[in-house]
Short mmCIF file of C-alpha atoms in Angstrom, two decimals:
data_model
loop_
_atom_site.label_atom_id
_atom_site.label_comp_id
_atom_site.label_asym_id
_atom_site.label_seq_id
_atom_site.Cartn_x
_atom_site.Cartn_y
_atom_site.Cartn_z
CA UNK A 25 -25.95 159.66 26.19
CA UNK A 26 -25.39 160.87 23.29
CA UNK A 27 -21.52 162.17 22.23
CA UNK A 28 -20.03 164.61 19.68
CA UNK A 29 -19.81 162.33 16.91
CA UNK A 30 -23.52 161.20 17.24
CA UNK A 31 -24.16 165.14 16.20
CA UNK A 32 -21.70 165.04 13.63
CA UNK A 33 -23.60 162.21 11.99
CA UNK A 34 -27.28 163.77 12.46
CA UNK A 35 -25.77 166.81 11.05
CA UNK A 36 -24.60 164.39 7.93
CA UNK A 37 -28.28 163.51 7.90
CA UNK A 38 -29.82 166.37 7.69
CA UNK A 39 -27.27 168.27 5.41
CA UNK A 40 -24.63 166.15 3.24
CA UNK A 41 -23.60 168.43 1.00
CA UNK A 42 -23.22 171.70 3.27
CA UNK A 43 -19.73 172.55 3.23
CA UNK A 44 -18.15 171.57 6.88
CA UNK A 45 -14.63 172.73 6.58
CA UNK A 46 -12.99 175.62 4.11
CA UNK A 47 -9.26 174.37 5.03
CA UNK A 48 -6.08 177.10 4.55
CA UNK A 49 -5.68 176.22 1.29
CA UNK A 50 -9.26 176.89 0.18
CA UNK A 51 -10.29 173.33 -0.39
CA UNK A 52 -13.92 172.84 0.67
CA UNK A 53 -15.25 169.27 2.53
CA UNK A 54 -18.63 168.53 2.72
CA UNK A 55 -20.25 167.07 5.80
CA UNK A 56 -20.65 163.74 3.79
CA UNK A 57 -16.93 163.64 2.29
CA UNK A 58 -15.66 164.53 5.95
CA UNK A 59 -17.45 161.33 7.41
CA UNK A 60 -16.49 159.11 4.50
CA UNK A 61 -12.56 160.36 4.96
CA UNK A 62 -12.86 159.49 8.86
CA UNK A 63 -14.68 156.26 8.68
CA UNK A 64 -12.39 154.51 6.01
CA UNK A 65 -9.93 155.89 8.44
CA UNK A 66 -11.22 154.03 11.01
CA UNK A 67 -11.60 150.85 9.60
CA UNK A 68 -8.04 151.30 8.39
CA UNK A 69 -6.46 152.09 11.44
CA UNK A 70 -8.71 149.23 13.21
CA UNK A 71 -6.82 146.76 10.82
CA UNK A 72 -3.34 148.30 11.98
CA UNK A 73 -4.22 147.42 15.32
CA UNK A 74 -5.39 150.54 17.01
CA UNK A 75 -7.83 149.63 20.00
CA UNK A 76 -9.71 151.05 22.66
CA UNK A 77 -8.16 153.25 25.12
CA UNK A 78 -4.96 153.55 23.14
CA UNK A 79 -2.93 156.78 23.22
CA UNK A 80 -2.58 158.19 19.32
CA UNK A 81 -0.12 161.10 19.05
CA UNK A 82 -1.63 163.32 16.78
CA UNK A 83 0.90 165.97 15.00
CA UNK A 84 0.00 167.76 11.44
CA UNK A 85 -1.51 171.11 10.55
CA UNK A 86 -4.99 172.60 11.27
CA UNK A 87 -6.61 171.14 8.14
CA UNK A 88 -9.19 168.38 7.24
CA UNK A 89 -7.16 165.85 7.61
CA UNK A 90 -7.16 166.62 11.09
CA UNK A 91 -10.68 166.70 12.02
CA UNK A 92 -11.26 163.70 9.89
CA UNK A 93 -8.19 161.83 11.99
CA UNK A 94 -9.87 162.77 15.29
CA UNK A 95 -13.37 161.11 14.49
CA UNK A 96 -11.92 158.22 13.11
CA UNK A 97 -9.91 157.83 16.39
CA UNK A 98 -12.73 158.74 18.63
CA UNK A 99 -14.98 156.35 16.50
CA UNK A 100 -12.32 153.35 17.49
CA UNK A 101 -12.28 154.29 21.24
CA UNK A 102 -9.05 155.80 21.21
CA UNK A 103 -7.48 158.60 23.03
CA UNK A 104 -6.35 161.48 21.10
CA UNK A 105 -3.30 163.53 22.24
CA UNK A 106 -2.63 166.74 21.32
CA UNK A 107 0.88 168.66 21.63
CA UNK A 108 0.35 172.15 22.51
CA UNK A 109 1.24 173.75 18.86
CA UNK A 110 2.57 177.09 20.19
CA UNK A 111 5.27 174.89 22.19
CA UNK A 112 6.91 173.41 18.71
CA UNK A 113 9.20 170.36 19.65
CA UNK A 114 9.07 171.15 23.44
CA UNK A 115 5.81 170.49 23.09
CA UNK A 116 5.77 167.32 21.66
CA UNK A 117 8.67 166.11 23.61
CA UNK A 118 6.87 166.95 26.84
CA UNK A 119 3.40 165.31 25.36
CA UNK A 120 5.18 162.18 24.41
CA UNK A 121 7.01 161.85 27.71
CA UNK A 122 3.91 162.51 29.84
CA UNK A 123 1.36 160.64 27.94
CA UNK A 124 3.32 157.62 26.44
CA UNK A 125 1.46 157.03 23.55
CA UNK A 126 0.98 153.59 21.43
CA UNK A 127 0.69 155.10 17.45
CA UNK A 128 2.13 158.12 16.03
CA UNK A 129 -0.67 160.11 13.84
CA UNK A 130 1.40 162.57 11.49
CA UNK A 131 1.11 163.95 8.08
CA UNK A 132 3.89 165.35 5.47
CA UNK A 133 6.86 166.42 7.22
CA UNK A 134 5.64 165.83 10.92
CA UNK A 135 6.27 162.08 9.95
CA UNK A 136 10.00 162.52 10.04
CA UNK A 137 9.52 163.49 14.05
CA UNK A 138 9.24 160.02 14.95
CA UNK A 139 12.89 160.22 14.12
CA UNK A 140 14.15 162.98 16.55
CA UNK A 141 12.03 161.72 19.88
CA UNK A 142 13.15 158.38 21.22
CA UNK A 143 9.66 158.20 22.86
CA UNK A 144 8.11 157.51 18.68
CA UNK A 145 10.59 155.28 17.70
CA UNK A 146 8.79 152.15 18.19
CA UNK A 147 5.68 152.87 17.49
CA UNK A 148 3.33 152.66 14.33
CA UNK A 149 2.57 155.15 12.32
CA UNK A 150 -0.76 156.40 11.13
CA UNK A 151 -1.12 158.79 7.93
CA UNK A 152 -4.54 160.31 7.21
CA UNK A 153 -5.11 159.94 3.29
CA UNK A 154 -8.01 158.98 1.28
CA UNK A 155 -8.74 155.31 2.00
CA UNK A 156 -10.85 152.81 -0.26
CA UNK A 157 -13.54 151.23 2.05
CA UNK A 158 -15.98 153.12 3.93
CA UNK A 159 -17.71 151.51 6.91
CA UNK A 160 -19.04 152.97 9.99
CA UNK A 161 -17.38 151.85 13.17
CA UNK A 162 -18.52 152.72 16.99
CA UNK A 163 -16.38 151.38 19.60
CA UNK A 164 -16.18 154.84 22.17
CA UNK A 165 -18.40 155.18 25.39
CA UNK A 166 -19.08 158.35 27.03
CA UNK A 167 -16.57 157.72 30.46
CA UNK A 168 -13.26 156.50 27.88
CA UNK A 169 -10.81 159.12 27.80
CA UNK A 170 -11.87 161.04 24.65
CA UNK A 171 -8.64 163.66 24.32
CA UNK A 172 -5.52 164.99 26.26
CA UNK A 173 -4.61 168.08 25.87
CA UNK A 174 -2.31 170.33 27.14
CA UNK A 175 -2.65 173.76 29.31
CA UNK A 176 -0.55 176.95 27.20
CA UNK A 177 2.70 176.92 30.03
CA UNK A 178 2.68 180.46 30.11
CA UNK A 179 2.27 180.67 33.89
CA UNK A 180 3.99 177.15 34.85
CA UNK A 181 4.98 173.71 33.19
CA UNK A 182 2.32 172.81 30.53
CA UNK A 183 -0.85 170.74 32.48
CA UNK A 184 -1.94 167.45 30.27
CA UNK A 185 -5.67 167.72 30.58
CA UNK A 186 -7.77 164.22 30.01
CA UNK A 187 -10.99 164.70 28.78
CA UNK A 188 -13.88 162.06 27.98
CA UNK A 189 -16.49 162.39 26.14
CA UNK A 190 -19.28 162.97 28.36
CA UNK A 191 -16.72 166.19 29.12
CA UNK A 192 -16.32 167.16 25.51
CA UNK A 193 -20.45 166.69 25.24
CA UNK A 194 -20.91 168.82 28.38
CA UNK A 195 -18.53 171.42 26.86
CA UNK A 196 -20.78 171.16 23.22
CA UNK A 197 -24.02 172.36 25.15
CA UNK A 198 -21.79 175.09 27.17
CA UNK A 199 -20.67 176.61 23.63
CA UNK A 200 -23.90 175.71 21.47
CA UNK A 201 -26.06 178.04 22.93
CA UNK A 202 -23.60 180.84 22.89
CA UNK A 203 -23.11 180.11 19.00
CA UNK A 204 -25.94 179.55 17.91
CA UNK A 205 -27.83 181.35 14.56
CA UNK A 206 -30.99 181.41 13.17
CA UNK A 207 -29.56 181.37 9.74
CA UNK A 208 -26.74 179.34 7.82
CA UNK A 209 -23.52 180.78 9.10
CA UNK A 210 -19.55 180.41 8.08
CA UNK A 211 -17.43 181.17 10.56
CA UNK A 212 -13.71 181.50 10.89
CA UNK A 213 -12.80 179.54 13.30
CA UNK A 214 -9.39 179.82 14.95
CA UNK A 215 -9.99 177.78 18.23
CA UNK A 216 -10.20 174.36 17.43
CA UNK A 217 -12.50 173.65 20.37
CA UNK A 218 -15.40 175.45 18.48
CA UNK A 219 -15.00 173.85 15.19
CA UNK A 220 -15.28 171.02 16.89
CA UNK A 221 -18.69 172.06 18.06
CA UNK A 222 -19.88 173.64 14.66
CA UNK A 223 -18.79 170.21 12.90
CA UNK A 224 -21.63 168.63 15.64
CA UNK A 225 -24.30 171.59 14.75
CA UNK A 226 -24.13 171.58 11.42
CA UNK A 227 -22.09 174.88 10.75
CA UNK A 228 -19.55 175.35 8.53
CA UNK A 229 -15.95 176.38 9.73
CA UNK A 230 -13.66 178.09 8.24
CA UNK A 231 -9.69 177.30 9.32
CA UNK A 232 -6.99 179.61 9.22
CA UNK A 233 -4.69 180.35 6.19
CA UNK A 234 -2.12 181.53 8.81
CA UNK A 235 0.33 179.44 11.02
CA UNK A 236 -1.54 179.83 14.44
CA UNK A 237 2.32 179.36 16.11
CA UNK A 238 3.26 182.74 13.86
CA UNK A 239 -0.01 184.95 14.57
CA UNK A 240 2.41 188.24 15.21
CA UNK A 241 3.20 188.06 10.86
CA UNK A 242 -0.46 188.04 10.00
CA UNK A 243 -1.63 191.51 8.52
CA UNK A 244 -4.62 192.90 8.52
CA UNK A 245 -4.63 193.17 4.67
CA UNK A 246 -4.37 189.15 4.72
CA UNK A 247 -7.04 188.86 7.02
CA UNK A 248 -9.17 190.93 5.19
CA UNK A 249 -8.57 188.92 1.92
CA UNK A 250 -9.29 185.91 3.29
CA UNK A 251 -12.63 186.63 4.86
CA UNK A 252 -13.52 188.12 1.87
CA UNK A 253 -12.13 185.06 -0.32
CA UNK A 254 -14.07 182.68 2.14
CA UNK A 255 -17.80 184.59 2.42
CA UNK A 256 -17.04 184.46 6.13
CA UNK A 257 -20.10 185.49 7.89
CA UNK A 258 -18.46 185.55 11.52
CA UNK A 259 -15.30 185.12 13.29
CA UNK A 260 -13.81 183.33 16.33
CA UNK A 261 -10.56 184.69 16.90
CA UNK A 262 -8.01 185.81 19.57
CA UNK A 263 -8.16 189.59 20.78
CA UNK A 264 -4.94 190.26 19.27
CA UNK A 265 -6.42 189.22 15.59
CA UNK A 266 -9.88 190.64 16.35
CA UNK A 267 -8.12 194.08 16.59
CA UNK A 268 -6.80 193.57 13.43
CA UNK A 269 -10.30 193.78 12.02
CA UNK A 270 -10.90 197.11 11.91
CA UNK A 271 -7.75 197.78 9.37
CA UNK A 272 -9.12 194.62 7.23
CA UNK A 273 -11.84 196.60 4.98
CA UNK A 274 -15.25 195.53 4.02
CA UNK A 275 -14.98 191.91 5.27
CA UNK A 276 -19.14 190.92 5.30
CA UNK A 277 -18.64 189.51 8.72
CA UNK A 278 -22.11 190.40 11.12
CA UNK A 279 -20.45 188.76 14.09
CA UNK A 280 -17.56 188.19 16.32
CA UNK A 281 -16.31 186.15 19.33
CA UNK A 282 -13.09 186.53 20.76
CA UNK A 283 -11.42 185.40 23.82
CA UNK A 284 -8.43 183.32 24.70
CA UNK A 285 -7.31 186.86 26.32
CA UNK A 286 -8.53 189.76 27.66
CA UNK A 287 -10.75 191.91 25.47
CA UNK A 288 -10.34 195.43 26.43
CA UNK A 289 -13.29 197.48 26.13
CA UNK A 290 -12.02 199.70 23.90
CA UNK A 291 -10.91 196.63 21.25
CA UNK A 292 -14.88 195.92 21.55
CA UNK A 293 -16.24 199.61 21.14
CA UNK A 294 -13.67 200.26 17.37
CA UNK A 295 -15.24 196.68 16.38
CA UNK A 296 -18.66 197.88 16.92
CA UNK A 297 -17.88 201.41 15.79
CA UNK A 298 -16.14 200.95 12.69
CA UNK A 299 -17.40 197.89 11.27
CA UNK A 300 -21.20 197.72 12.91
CA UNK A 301 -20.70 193.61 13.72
CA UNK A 302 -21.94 192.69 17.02
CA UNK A 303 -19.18 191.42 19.27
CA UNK A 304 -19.12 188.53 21.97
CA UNK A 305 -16.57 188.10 24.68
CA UNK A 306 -15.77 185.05 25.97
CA UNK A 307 -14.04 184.32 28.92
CA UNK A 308 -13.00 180.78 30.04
CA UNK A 309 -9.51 178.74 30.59
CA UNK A 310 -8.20 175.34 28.93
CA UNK A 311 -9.72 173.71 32.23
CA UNK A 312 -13.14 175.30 31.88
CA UNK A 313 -14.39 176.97 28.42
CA UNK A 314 -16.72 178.95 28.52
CA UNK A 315 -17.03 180.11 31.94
CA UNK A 316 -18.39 183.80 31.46
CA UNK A 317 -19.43 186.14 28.34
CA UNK A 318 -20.59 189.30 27.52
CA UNK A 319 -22.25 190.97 24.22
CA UNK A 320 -20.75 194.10 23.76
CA UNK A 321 -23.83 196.10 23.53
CA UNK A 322 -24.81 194.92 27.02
CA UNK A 323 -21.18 196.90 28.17
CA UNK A 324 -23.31 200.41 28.75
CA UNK A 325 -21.22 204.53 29.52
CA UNK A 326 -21.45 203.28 33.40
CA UNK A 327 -19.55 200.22 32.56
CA UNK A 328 -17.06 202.23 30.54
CA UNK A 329 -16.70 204.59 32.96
CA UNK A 330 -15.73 202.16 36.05
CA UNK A 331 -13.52 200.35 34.09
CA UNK A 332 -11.37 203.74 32.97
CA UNK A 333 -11.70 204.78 36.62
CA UNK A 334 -9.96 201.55 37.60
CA UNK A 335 -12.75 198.64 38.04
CA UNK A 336 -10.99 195.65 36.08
CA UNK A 337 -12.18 194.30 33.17
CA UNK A 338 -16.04 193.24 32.81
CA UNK A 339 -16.36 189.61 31.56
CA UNK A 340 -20.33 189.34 31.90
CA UNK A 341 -22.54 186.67 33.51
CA UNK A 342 -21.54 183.10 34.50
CA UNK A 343 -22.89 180.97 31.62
CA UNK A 344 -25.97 178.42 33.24
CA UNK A 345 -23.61 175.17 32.68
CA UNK A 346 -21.31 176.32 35.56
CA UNK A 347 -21.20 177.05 39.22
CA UNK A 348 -18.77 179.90 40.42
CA UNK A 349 -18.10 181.48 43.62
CA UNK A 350 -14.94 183.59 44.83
CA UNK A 351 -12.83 182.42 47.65
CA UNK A 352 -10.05 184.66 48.63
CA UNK A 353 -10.37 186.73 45.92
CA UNK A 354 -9.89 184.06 43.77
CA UNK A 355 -12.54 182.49 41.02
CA UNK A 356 -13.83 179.25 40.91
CA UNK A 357 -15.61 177.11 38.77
CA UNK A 358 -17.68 173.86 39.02
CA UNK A 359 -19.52 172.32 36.45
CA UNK A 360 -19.94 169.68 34.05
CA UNK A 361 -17.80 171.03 31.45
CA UNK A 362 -15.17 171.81 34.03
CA UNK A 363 -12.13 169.70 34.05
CA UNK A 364 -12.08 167.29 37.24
CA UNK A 365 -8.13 166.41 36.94
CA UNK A 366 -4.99 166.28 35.11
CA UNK A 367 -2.54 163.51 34.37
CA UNK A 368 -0.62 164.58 36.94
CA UNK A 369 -2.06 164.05 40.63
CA UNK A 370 0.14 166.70 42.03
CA UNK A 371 -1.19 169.02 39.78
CA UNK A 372 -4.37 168.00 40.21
CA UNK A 373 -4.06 168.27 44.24
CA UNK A 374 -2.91 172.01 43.48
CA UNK A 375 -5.52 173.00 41.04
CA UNK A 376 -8.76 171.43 42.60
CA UNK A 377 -10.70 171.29 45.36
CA UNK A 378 -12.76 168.58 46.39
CA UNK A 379 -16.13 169.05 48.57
CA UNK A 380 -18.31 165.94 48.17
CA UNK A 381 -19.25 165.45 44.66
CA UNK A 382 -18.24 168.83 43.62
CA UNK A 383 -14.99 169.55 42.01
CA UNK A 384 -13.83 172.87 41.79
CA UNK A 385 -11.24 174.09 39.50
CA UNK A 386 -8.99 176.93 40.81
CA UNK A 387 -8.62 179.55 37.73
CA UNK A 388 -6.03 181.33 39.34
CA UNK A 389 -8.31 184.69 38.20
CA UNK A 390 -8.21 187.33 40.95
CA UNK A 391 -11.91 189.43 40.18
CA UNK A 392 -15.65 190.04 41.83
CA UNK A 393 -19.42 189.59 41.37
CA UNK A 394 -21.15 192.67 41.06
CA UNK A 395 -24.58 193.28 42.51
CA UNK A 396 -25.76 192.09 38.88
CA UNK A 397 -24.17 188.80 38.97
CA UNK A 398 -21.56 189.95 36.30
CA UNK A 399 -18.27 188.76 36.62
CA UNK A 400 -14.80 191.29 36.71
CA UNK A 401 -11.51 190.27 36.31
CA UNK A 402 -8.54 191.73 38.36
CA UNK A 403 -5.93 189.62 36.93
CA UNK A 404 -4.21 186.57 37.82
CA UNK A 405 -3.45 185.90 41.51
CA UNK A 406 0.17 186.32 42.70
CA UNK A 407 0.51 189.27 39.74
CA UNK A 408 -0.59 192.30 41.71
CA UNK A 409 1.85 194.34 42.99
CA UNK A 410 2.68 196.59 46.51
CA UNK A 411 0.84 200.22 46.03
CA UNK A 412 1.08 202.55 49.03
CA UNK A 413 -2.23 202.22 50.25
CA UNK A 414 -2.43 198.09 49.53
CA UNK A 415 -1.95 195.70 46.89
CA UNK A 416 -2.72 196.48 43.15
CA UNK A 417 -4.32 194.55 40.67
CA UNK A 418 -2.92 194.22 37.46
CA UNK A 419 -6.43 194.79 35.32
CA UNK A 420 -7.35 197.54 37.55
CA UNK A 421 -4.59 199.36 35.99
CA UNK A 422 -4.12 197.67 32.41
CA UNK A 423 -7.47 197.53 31.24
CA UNK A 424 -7.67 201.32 32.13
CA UNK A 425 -4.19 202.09 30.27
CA UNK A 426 -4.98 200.11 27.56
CA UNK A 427 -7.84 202.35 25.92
CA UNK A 428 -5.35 205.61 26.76
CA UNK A 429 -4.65 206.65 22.73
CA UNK A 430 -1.32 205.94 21.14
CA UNK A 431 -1.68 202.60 23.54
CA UNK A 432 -0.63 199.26 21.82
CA UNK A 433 0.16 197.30 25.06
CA UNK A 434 0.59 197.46 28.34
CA UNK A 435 1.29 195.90 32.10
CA UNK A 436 1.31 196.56 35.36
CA UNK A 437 5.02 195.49 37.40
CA UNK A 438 6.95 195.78 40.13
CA UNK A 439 10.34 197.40 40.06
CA UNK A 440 12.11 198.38 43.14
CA UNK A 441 9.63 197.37 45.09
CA UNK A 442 7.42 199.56 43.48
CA UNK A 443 4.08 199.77 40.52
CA UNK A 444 5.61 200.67 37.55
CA UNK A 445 3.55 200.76 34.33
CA UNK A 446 5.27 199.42 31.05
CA UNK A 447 3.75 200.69 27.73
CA UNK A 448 4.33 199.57 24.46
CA UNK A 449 2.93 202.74 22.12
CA UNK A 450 3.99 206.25 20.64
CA UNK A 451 6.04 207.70 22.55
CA UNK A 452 4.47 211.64 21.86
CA UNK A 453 1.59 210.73 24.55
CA UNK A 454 3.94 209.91 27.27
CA UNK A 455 3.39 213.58 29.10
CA UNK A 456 -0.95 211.98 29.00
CA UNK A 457 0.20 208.52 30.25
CA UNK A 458 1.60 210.28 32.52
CA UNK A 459 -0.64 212.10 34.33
CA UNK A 460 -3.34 209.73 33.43
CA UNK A 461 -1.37 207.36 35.13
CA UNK A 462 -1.20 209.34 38.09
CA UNK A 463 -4.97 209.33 38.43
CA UNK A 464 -4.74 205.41 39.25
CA UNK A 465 -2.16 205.68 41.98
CA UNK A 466 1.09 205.02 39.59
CA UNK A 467 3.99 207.28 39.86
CA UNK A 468 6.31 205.45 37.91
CA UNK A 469 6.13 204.74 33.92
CA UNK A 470 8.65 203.49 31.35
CA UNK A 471 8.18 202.55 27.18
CA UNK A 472 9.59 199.51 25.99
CA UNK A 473 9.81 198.66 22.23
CA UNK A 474 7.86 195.29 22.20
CA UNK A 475 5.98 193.57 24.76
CA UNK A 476 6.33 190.47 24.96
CA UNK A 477 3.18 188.19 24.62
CA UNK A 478 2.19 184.63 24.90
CA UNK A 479 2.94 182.03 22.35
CA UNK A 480 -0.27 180.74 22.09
CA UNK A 481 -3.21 183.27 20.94
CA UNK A 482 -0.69 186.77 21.27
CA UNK A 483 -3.11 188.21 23.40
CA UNK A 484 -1.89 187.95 26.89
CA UNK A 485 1.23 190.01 28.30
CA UNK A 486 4.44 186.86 29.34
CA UNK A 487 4.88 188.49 32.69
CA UNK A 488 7.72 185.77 32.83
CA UNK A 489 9.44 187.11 30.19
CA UNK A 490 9.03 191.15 30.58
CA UNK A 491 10.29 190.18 34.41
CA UNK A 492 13.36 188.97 32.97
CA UNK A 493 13.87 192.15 30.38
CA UNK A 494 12.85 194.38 33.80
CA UNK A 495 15.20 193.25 35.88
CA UNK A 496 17.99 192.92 33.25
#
């Protein structure tokens, strides 16, 4: 079987001197110059000692370097590990101590963090730069541990996810179809998973110019600017920087995907409205990506209606590569692009079920089929809260709130042993929130100055944290 790399090179073939990354900077790589930096990587790194089925720490920015690091690793057989960024040195403490790596791969100042974690100290280290010999080296198969990555931690410890490369394949023909262009496209990429996949079709990404860890300080000014500086055709981003679009100006993007939290309908409807792009939703988890999406035009005034009246959040159709079902309320997914495991076997024994030669991953999603096969969320299970006539889902309530004007954010809690609705927003609609409010079965509403999100994509509310400010 073929793996990711395999496409990378046929897309080398067939286009050398297409641009494959635009880094932060502004520095362009071809396809060519991004295999030639990885394979005299490789044979480097081979001399050093790295072999099959060795653990590499990888720590430096979102840049070439990085890409070109993982295919010279994955080219050598070796197992890339990847701190969750949004952690910082938590992150890479807990990724060290759970994975034990045998090399350290770093570049500028992430070098010097070999000398802060006792776990790096005796270990080599491996800098990406622009080596002399360029040879082409193939030591992976498609079972060998490809990458281990880790789940965000925002509800529970972070999960280190293994991940071969049949899996990371799988995954490829998952996303491809949902990607895919008749013409040449550049797209901003800010999930690293999907440049990944445009490296293997021959597309040309686009990385950030912003600190994914600081995504709350990016304006929409310097969004705007950089599209625009780029030529950036479509974007991949996070809801909480695809509503940032609107406010960008004439940006020459025709497309964009977003998920890595929920996209609220009316985030979807002011993308289409005021800057006439199509829009994709994309719903999935670190475990299982994609599981579900939805073109916005397909989200018809019936769909709109339900989900204002209280429905949950519409997510679309189960994508071919995966098997779903809900059990309890709760989704599940199946599939070869589903993770089987984690490092962990106690998380693993929590997280999946195993019926013959099926494993099923647990999302921890509470939602529905409808009688058209499409997929709703409720929100995550344990979240809902005690109503008087039952339990309430959080999205039943949020996703209705959230297209209320003067809205920026909002949840669903429990205080007192009661629903109470926290909005972030201007305060002069509070009398409409209100009453609006009352319409979904919620008597009680308070403002609060900033919700607190996750660290990871800023999109989803840190129930953890908004407990703690609730309850004082």
């Amino acid at each position: 079987m073929t793996d990711l790399l395999d496409h990378f090179d046929a897309a080398v073939a067939r286009h050398p001197e297409r641009v494959a990354i635009v880094d932060g900077s502004g520095r362009e790589v071809t396809f060519q110059e991004l295999q030639s930096l990885s394979r005299g990587l490789a044979e480097e790194w081979r001399a050093k000692g790295v072999r099959p089925g060795d653990r590499v720490l990888m720590a430096m920015g979102v840049n070439v370097e990085l890409y070109a690091s993982l295919a010279a690793l994955w080219s050598l057989g070796a197992t890339v590990v990847l701190p969750e960024p949004a952690m910082g040195l938590k992150g890479l403490r807990h990724a060290v101590a759970t994975t034990k790596p045998k090399a350290f791969c770093a570049k500028g100042l992430y070098r010097f963090l070999k000398l802060i974690i006792p776990g790096l100290w005796r270990v080599p280290v491996l800098r990406p730069h622009a080596p002399a010999e360029v040879t082409e080296v193939k030591e992976r198969v498609n079972e060998a541990v490809a990458l281990i990555s880790f789940t965000s931690g925002t509800t529970g410890a972070p999960k280190a996810i293994p991940r071969s490369h049949f899996f990371l394949m799988a995954q490829y023909d998952a996303v491809a179809s949902i990607l895919e262009s008749e013409g040449e496209e550049r797209d901003l990429v800010a999930f690293p998973v999907f440049t990944l996949v445009n490296l293997a079709a021959g597309r040309t990404s686009i990385l950030p110019c912003w600190k994914m860890s600081r995504l709350a300080r990016l304006t929409p000014a310097r969004l705007g600017d950089w599209l625009r500086e780029t030529g950036a055709t479509r974007a991949l981003l996070p809801p909480s920087l695809a509503g940032l679009l609107p406010g960008a100006g004439k940006t020459g993007l025709r497309h964009v995907f977003t998920g890595g939290g929920p996209v609220f309908p009316n985030v979807v409807k002011r993308l289409q409205d005021d800057l006439g792009v199509d829009v994709t939703c994309v719903y999935g988890s670190t475990e299982a990506e994609p599981i579900a999406h939805l073109k916005g035009q397909e989200i018809d005034a019936e769909d709109m209606e339900e989900m204002a009246r209280g429905a949950g959040l519409l997510v679309g159709r189960p994508v071919p590569e995966v098997r779903l079902r809900i059990c309890e309320g709760e989704i599940e997914v199946t599939g070869d692009h589903v993770n089987k495991s984690y490092l962990d076997p106690a998380q693993t024994r929590e997280n999946k079920i195993f019926e013959g030669d099926d494993v099923w991953h647990r999302t921890g999603d509470a939602g529905r089929l409808d009688t058209q096969g499409r997929l709703w969320l409720w929100g995550r299970v344990g979240d809902e809260v005690d109503g008087p006539d039952g339990p309430i889902h959080p999205f039943v309530v949020e996703v209705a709130a959230a297209g209320w004007k003067g809205v920026t954010h909002c949840a669903l809690m429990e205080k007192s042993n009661s629903p109470v609705l926290l909005i972030e927003g201007e305060r002069r609609y509070l009398p409409e929130w209100k009453e609006a409010a009352r319409t979904l079965g919620i008597e009680k509403l308070e403002l609060v100055s900033a919700m607190p999100m996750d660290a990871r994509h800023h999109s989803k509310i840190d129930r953890v944290k908004l407990a703690r400010m609730l309850n004082g």
